[in-house]
Short mmCIF file of C-alpha atoms in Angstrom, two decimals:
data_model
loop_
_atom_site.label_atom_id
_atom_site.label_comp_id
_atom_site.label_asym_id
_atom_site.label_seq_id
_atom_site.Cartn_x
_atom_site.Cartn_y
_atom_site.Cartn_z
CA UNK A 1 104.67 9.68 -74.69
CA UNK A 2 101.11 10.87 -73.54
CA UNK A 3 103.19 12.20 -70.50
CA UNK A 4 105.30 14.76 -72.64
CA UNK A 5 101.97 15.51 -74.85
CA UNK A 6 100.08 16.62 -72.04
CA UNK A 7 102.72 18.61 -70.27
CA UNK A 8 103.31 20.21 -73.77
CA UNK A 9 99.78 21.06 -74.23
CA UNK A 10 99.59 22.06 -70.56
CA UNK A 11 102.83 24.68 -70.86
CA UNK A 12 100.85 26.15 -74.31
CA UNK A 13 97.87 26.35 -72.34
CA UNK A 14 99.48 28.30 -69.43
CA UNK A 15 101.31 30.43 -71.92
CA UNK A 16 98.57 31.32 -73.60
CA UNK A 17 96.37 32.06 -70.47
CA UNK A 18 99.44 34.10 -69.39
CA UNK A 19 99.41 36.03 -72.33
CA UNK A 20 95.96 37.59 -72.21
CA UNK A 21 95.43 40.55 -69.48
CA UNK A 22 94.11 40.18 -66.03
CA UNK A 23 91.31 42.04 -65.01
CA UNK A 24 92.57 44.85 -62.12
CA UNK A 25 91.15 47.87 -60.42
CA UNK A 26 94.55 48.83 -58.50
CA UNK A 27 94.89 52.39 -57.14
CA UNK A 28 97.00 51.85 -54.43
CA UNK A 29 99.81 49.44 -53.30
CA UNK A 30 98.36 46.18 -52.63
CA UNK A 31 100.06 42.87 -50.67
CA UNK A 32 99.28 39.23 -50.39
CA UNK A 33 100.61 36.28 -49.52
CA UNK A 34 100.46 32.65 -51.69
CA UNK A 35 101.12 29.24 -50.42
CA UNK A 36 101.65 27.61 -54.23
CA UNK A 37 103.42 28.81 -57.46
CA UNK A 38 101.99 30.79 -59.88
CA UNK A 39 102.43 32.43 -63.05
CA UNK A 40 101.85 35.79 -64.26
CA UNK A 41 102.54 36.44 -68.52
CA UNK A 42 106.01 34.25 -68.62
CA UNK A 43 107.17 34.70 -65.36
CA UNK A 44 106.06 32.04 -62.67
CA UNK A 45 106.41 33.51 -58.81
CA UNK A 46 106.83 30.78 -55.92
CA UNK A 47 104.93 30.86 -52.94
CA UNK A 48 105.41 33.70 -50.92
CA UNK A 49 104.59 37.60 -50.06
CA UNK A 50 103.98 39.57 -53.00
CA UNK A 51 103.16 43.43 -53.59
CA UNK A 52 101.34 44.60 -56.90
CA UNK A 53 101.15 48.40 -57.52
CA UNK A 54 100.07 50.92 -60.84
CA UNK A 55 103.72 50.67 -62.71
CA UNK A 56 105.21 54.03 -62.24
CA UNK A 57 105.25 56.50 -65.69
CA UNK A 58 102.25 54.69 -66.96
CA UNK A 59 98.09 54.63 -67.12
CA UNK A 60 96.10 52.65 -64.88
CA UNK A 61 96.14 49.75 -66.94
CA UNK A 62 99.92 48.43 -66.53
CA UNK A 63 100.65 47.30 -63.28
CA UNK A 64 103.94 46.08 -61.61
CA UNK A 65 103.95 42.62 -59.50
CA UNK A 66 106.83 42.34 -57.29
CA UNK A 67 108.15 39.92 -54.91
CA UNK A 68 111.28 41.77 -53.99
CA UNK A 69 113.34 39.66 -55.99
CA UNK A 70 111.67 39.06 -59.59
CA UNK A 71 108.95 42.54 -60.90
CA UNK A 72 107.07 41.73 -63.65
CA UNK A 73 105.02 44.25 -65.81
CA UNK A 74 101.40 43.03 -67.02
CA UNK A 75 98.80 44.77 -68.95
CA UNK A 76 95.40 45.08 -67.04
CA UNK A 77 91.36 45.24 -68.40
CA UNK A 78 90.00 47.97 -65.50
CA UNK A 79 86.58 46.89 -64.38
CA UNK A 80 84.05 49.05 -62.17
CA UNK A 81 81.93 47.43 -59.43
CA UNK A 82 78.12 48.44 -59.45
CA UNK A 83 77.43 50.35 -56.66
CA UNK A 84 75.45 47.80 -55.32
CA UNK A 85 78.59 45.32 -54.20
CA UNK A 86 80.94 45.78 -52.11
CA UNK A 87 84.57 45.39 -53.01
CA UNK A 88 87.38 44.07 -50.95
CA UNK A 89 91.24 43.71 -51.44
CA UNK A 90 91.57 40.60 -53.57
CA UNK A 91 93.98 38.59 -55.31
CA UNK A 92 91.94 35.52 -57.91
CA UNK A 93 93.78 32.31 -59.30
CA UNK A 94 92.66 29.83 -62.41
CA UNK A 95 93.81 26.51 -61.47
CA UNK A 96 94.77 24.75 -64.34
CA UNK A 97 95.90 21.14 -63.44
CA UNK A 98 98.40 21.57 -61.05
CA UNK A 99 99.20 25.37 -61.72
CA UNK A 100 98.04 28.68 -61.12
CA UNK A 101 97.70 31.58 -62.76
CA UNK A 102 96.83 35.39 -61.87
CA UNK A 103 93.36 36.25 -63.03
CA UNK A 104 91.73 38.98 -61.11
CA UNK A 105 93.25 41.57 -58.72
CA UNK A 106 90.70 43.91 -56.77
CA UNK A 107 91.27 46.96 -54.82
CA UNK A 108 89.19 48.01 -52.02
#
């Protein structure tokens, strides 16, 4: 019983991180590779190669994950670096438990 409680609360936790926007600054077509699961809104992606690019016919702040099989479309917060750092192509998880879930996405 506390087995099926705590996966429930864990999948309402995950959907509910899922739900809210990841933070982006994506101009360009971006590619990365995992080596776990993870989920983006609904959609969980296994491990593998993955592009994420600005969704076509839309602003800046939708942007289109792909791993040639499954796209998914997820709303973005844009963010500007002070000019001070220096940014880098990156891809940041939340691990929650076992699972992880797409939190930040940088573009160089």
């Amino acid at each position: 019983m506390k087995k099926t409680i705590r996966t429930v609360m864990f999948v309402a936790l995950a959907a509910l991180c899922g739900a809210t926007a990841a933070r982006a600054q994506v101009t360009d077509t971006m590619t990365f590779k995992t080596t776990f699961p993870f989920t983006v809104g609904n959609t969980t992606y296994p491990a593998g190669s993955f592009t994420v690019k600005r969704a076509e016919d839309t602003d800046l702040t939708v942007l289109e994950i792909t791993n040639g099989t499954t796209t998914t479309l997820f709303a973005t917060e844009p963010e500007s670096v002070p000019p001070t750092q220096s940014v880098k192509d990156e891809v940041v998880f939340k691990k929650y438990g076992d699972h992880y879930v797409l939190s930040d996405i940088w573009d160089e």
